[in-house]
mmCIF file of C-alpha atoms in Angstrom:
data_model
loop_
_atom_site.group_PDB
_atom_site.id
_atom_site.type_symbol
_atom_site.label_atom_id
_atom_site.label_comp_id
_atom_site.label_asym_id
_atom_site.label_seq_id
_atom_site.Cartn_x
_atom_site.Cartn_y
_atom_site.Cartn_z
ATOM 1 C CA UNK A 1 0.000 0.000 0.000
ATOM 2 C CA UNK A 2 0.957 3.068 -0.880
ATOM 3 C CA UNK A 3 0.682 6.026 1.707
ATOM 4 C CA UNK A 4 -2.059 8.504 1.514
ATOM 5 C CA UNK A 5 -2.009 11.863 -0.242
ATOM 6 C CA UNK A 6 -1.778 14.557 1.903
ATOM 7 C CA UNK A 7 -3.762 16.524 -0.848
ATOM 8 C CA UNK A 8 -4.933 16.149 -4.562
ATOM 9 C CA UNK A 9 -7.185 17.833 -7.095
ATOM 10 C CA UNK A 10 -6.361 19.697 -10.630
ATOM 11 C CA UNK A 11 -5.119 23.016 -11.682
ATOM 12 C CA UNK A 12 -6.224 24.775 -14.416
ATOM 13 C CA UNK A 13 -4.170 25.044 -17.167
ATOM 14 C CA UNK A 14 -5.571 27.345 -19.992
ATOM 15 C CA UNK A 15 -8.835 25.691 -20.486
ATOM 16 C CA UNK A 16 -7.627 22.458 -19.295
ATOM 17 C CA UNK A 17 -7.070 21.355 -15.842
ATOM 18 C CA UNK A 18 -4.053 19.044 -14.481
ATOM 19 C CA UNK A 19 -4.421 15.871 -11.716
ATOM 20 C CA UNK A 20 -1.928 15.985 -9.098
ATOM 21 C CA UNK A 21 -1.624 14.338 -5.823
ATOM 22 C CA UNK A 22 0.598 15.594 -3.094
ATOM 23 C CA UNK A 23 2.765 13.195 -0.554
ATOM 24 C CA UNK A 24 3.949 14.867 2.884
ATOM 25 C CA UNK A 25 4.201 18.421 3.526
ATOM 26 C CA UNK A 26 5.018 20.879 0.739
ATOM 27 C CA UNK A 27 7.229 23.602 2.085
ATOM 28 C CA UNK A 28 8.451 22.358 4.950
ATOM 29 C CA UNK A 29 11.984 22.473 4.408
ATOM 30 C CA UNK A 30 13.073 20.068 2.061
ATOM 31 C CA UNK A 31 12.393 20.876 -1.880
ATOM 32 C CA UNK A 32 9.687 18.661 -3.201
ATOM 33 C CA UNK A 33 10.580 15.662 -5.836
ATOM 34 C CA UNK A 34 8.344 16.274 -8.338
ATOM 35 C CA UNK A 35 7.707 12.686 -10.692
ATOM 36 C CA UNK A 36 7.695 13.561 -14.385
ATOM 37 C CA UNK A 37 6.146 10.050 -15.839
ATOM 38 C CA UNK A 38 6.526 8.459 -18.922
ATOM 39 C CA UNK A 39 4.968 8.000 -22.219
ATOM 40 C CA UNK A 40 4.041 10.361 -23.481
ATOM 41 C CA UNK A 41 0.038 9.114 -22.807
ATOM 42 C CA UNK A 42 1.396 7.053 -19.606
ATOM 43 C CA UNK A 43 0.249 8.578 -15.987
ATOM 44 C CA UNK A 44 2.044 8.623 -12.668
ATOM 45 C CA UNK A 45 -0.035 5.350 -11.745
ATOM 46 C CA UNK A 46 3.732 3.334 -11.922
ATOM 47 C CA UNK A 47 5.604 5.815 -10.332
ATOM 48 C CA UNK A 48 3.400 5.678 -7.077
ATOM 49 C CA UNK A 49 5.448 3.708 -5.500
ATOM 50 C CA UNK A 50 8.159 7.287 -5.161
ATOM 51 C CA UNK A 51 5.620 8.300 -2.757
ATOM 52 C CA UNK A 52 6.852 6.145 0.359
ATOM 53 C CA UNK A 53 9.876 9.125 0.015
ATOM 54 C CA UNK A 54 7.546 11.123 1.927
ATOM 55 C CA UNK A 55 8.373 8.747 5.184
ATOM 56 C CA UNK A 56 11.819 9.859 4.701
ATOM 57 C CA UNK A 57 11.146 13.913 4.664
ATOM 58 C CA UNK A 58 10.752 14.428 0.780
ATOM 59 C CA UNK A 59 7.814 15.612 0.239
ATOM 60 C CA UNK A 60 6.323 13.951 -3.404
ATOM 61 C CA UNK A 61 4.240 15.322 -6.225
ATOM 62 C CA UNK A 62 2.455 13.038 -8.606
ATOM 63 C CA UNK A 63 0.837 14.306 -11.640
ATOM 64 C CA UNK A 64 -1.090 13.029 -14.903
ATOM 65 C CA UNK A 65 0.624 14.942 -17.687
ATOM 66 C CA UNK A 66 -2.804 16.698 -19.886
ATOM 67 C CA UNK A 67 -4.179 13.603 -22.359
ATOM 68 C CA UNK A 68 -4.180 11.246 -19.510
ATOM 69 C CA UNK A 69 -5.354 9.877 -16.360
ATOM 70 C CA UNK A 70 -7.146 12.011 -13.943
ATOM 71 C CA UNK A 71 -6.139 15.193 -16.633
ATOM 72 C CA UNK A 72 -7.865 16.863 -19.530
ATOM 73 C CA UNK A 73 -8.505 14.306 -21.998
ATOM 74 C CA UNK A 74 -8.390 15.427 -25.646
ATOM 75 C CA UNK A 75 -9.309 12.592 -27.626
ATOM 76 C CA UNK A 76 -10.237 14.739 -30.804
ATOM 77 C CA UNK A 77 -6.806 16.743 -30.658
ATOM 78 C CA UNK A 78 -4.592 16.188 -33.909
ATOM 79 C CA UNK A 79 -0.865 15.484 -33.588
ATOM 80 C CA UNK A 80 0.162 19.140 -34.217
ATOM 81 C CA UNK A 81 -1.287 19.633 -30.959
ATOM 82 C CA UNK A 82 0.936 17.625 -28.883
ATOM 83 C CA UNK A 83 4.036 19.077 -28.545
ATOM 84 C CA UNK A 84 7.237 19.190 -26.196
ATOM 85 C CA UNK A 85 6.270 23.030 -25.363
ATOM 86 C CA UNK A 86 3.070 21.726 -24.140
ATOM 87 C CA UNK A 87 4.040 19.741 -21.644
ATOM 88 C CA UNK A 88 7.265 22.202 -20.687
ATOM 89 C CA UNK A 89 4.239 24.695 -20.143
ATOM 90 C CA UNK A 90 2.544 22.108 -17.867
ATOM 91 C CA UNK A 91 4.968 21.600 -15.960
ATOM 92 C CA UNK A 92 5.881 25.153 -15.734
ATOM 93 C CA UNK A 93 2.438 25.690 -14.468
ATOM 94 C CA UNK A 94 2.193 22.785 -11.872
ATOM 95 C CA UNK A 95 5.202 23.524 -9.941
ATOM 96 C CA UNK A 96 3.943 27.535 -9.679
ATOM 97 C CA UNK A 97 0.278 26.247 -8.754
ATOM 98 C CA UNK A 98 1.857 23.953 -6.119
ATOM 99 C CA UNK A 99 4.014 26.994 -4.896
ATOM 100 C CA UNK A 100 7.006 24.653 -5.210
ATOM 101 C CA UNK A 101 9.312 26.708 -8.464
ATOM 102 C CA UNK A 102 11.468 28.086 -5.896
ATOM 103 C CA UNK A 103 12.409 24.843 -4.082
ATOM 104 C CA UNK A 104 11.794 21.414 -6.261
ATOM 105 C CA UNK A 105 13.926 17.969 -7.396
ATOM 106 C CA UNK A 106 12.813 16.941 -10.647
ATOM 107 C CA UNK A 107 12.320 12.447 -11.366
ATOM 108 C CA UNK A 108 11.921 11.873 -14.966
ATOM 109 C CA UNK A 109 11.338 8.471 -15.818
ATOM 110 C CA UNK A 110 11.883 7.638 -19.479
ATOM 111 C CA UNK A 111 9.629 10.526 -22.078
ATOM 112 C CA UNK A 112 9.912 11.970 -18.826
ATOM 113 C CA UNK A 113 13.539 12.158 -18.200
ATOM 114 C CA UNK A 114 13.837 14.307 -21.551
ATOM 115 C CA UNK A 115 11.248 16.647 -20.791
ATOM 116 C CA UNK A 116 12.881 17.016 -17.314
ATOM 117 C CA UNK A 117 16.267 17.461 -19.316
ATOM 118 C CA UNK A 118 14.712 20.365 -21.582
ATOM 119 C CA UNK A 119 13.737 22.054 -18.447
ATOM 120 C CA UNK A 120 16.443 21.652 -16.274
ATOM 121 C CA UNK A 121 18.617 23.143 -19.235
ATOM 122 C CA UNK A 122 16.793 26.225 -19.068
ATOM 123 C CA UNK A 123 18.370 26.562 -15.579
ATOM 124 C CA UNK A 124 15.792 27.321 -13.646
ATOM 125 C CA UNK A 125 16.751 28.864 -9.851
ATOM 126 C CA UNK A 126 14.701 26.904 -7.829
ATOM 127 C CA UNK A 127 15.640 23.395 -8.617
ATOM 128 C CA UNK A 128 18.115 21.672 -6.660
ATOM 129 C CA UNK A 129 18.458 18.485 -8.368
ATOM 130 C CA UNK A 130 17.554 16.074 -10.985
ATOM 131 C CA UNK A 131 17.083 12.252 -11.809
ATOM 132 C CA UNK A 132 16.975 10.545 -15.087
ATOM 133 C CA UNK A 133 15.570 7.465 -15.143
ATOM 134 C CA UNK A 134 15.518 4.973 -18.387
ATOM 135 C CA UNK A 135 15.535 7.690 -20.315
ATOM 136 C CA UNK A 136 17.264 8.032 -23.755
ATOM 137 C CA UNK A 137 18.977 11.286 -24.912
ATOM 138 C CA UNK A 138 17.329 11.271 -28.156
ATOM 139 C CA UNK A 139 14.914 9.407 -30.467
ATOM 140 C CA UNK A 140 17.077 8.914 -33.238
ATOM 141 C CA UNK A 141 19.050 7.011 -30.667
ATOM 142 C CA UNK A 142 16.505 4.974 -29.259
ATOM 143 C CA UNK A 143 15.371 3.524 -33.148
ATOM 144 C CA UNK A 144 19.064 2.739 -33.509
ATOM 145 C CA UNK A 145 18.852 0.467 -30.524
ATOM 146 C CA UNK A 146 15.390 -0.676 -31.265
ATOM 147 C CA UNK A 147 16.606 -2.610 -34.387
ATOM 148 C CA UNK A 148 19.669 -4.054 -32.243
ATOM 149 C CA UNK A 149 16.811 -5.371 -29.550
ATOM 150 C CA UNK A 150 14.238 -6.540 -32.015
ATOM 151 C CA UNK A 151 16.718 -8.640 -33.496
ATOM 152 C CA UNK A 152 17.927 -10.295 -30.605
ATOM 153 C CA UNK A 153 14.182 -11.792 -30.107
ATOM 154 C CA UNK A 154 12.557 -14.937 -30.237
ATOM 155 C CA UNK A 155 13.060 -16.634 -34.330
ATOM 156 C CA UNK A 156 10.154 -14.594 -36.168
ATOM 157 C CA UNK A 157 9.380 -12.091 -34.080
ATOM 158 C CA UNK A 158 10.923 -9.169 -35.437
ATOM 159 C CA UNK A 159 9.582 -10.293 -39.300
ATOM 160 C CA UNK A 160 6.218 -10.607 -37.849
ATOM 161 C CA UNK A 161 6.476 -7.755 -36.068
ATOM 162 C CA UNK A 162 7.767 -6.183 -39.436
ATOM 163 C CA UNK A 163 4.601 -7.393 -40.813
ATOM 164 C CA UNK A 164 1.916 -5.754 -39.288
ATOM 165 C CA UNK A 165 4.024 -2.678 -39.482
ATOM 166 C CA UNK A 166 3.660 -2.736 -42.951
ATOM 167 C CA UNK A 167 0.424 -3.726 -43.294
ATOM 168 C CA UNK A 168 -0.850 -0.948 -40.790
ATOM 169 C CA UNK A 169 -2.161 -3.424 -38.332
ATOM 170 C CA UNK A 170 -0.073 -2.462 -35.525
ATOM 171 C CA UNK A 171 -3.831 -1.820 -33.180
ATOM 172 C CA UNK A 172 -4.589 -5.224 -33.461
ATOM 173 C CA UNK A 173 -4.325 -7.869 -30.876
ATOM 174 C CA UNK A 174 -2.191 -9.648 -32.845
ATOM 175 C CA UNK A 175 0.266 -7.239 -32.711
ATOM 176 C CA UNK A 176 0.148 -6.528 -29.411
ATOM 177 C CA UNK A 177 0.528 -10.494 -28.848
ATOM 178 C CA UNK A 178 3.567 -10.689 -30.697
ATOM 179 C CA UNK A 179 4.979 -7.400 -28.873
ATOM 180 C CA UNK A 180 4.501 -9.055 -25.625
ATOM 181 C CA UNK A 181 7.869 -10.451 -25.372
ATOM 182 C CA UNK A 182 10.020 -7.498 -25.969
ATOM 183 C CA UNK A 183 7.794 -5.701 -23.168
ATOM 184 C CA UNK A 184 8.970 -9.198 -20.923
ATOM 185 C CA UNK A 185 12.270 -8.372 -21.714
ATOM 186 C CA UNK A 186 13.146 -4.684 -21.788
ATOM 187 C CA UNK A 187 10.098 -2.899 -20.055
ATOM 188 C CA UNK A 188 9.057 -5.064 -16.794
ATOM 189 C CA UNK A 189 10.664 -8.642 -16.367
ATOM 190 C CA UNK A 190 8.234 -9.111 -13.173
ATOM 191 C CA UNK A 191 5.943 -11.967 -13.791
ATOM 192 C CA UNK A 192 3.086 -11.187 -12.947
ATOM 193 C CA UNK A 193 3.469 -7.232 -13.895
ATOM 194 C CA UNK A 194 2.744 -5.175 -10.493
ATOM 195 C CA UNK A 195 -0.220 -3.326 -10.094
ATOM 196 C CA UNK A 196 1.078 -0.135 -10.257
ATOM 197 C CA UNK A 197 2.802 -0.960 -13.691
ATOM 198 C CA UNK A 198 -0.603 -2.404 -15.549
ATOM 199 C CA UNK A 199 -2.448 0.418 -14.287
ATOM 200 C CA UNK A 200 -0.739 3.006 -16.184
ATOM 201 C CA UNK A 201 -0.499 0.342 -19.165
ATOM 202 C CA UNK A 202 -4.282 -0.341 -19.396
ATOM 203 C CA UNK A 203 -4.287 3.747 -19.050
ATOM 204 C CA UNK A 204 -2.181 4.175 -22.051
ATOM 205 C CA UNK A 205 -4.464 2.079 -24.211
ATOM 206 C CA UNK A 206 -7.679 3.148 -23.116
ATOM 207 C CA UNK A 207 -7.055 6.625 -24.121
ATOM 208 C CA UNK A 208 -3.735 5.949 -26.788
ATOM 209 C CA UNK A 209 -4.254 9.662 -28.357
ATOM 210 C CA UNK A 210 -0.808 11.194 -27.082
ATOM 211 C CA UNK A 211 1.076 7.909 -27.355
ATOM 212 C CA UNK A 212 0.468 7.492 -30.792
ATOM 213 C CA UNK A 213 0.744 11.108 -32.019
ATOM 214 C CA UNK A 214 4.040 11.778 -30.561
ATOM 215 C CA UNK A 215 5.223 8.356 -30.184
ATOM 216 C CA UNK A 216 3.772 5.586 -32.160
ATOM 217 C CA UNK A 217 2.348 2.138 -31.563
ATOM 218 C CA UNK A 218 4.542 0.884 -29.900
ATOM 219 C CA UNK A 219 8.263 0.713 -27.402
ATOM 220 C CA UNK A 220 9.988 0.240 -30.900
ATOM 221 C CA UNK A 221 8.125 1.712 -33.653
ATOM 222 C CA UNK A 222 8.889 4.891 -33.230
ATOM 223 C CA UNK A 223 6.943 7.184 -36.311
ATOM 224 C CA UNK A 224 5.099 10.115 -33.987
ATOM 225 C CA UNK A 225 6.176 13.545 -33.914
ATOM 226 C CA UNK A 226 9.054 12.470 -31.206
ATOM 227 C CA UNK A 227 11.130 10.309 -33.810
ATOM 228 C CA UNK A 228 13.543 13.025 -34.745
ATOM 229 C CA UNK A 229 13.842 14.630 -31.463
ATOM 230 C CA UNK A 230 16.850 14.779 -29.240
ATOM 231 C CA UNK A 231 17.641 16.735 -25.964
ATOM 232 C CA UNK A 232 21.611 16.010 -26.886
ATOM 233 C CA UNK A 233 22.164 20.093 -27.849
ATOM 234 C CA UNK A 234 20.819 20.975 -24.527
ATOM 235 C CA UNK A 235 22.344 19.267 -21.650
ATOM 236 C CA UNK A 236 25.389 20.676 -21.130
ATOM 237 C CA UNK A 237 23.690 23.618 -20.139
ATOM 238 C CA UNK A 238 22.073 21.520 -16.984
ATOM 239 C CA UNK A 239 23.884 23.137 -14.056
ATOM 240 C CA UNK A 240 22.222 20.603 -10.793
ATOM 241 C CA UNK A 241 23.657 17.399 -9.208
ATOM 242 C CA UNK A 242 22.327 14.842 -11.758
ATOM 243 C CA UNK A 243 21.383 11.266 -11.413
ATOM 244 C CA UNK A 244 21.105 8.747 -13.839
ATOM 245 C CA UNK A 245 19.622 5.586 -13.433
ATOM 246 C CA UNK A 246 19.226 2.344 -15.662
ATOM 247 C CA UNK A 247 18.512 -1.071 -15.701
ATOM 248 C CA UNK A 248 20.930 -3.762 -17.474
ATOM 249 C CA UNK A 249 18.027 -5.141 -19.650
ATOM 250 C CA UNK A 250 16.233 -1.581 -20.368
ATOM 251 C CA UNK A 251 15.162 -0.691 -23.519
ATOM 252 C CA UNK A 252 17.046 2.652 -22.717
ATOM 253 C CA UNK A 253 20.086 0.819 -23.205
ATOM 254 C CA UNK A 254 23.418 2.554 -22.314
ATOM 255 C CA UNK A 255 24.160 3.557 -25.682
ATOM 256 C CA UNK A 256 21.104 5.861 -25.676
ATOM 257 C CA UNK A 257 21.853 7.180 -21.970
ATOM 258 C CA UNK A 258 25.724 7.525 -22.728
ATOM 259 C CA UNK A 259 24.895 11.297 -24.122
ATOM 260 C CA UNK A 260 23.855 12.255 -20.604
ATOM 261 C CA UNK A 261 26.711 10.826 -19.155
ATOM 262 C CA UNK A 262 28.986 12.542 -21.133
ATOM 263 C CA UNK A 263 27.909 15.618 -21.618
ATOM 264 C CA UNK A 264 26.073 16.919 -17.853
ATOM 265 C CA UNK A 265 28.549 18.474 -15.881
ATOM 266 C CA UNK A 266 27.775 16.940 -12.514
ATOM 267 C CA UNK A 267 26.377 13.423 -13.534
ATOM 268 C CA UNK A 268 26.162 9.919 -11.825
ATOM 269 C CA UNK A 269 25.176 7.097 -13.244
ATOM 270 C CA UNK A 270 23.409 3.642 -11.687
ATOM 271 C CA UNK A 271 22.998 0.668 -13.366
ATOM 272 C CA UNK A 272 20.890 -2.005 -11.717
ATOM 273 C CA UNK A 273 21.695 -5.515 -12.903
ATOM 274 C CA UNK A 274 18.466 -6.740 -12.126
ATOM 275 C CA UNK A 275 16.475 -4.292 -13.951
ATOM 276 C CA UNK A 276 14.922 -3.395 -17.255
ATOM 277 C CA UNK A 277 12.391 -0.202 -17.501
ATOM 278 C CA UNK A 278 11.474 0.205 -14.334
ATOM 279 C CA UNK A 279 13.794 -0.462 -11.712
ATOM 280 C CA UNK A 280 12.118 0.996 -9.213
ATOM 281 C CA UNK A 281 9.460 -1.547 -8.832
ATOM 282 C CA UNK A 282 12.183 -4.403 -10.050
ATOM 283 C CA UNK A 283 14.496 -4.023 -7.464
ATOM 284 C CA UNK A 284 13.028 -1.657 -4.989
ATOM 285 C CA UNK A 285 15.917 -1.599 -2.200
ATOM 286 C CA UNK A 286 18.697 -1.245 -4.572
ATOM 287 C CA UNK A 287 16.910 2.006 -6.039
ATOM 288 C CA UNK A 288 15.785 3.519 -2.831
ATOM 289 C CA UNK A 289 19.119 3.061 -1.626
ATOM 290 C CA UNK A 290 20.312 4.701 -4.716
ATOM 291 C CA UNK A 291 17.867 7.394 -4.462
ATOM 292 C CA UNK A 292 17.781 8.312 -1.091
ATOM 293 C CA UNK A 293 22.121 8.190 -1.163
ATOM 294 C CA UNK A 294 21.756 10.985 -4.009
ATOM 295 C CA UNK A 295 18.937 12.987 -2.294
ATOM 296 C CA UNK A 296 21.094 13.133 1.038
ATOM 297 C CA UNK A 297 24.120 14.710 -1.377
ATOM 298 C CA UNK A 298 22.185 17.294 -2.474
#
């Protein structure tokens, strides 16, 4: 069980509003992590589990990024609609509406970690620190790495895969059946997949709309508005204590991560050998030991 919000609701944002939930006491001396979730078209549903940071003085803020979950859902919204400035605005606007801009930590956990990037290399003066979890540098990047991982599945799967691609049948269950294996491998090797993990995954395809305008139909076909887009020109200019953290089976394999690593001026990274996509619910000690090491430092 996860512990109870200490407050929730939306903010408006334009004509929109915004879910967030709130974890311990904002403002009460330590800056607030702030969980930037995946995607984009996920929700913070599989990130809940940051929320037991409260117990440990870090006050957590969960939100549904608009398009999803508790948010704004604009089902009728063409692609051109969807953009990286849109959610940089969102977030913009949550951590003023929360009163927390002068004193925040950002977690971005894999679309999220770039967004977090993009904003964090604006400098902003009240953030304190940043994590990047699973989270490739750029698109281009991740396709390259895509092919190396398809490949290295099950005889087949990668033509058949190749075959519904083609054919445009990548919404069909068949598809998604023959998919399954690379999400076994690279997104959550827990069998069965926690709660907290399906929850945002049944969210994602009830309401696909962002997914598959800025991503696509899937982890590895990439052909939404993000394929070309990279974060790579930006992050030297991120000037916080940075963490990085992946898992040795992630589909945000090191090559994609790398970029950070070498290019942030004050960057760790963790690997967790345990781990694909979501280490945090894969091997939960190692990562809150991880985390809570790095959040001490700051």
């Amino acid at each position: 069980m996860h512990p109870a919000p200490s407050a929730r609701g939306t903010l408006p944002f334009g004509p929109y509003r915004t879910w967030y939930r709130v974890t311990g006491e904002l403002g009460a001396g330590r800056p607030a992590l702030v969980a930037v979730h995946g995607g984009p078209g996920s929700t913070h549903d599989y990130l809940l589990r940051l929320a037991g940071f409260a117990a440990h003085g870090w006050p957590v803020v969960h939100y549904d990024q608009l398009g999803n979950g508790g948010s704004t859902h604009l089902p009728d919204a063409g692609a051109d609609f969807w953009t990286v400035e849109l959610f940089l605005d969102e977030l913009d606007n949550l951590l003023r509406g929360l009163g927390v801009a002068d004193d925040y930590i950002l977690f971005g956990q894999s679309w999220g970690g770039l967004l977090s990037a993009k904003h964090a290399s604006t400098r902003p003066a009240g953030l304190r620190g940043l994590v990047i979890a699973d989270s490739p540098a750029s698109y281009p990047l991740w396709m390259q790495e895509m092919k190396v991982l398809r490949s290295q599945l099950p005889p087949g799967t990668d033509e058949e895969l190749a075959r519904h691609e083609a054919a445009g049948t990548t919404d069909t269950d068949a598809y998604h059946a023959v998919a399954q294996p690379f999400y076994e491998r690279h997104v959550c090797r827990l069998k069965p997949w926690p709660r907290d993990w399906t929850a945002s995954f049944y969210e994602l395809y009830n309401d696909p709309t962002v997914y598959y305008a800025m991503n696509g139909p899937s982890e590895f076909h990439v052909v939404g508005t993000l394929r070309d887009w990279s974060v790579e020109d930006v992050i030297a200019d991120i000037s916080v204590p940075t963490l990085l953290i992946s898992g040795r089976h992630d589909e945000a394999t090191p090559a994609t991560v790398q970029p950070y690593q070498d290019l942030i001026p004050d960057v760790r990274w963790k690997i967790l050998e345990e781990s694909s996509h979501l280490p945090h619910l894969e091997e939960p000690e190692r990562f809150d030991e991880i985390l809570l090491a790095f959040l001490a430092g700051l």
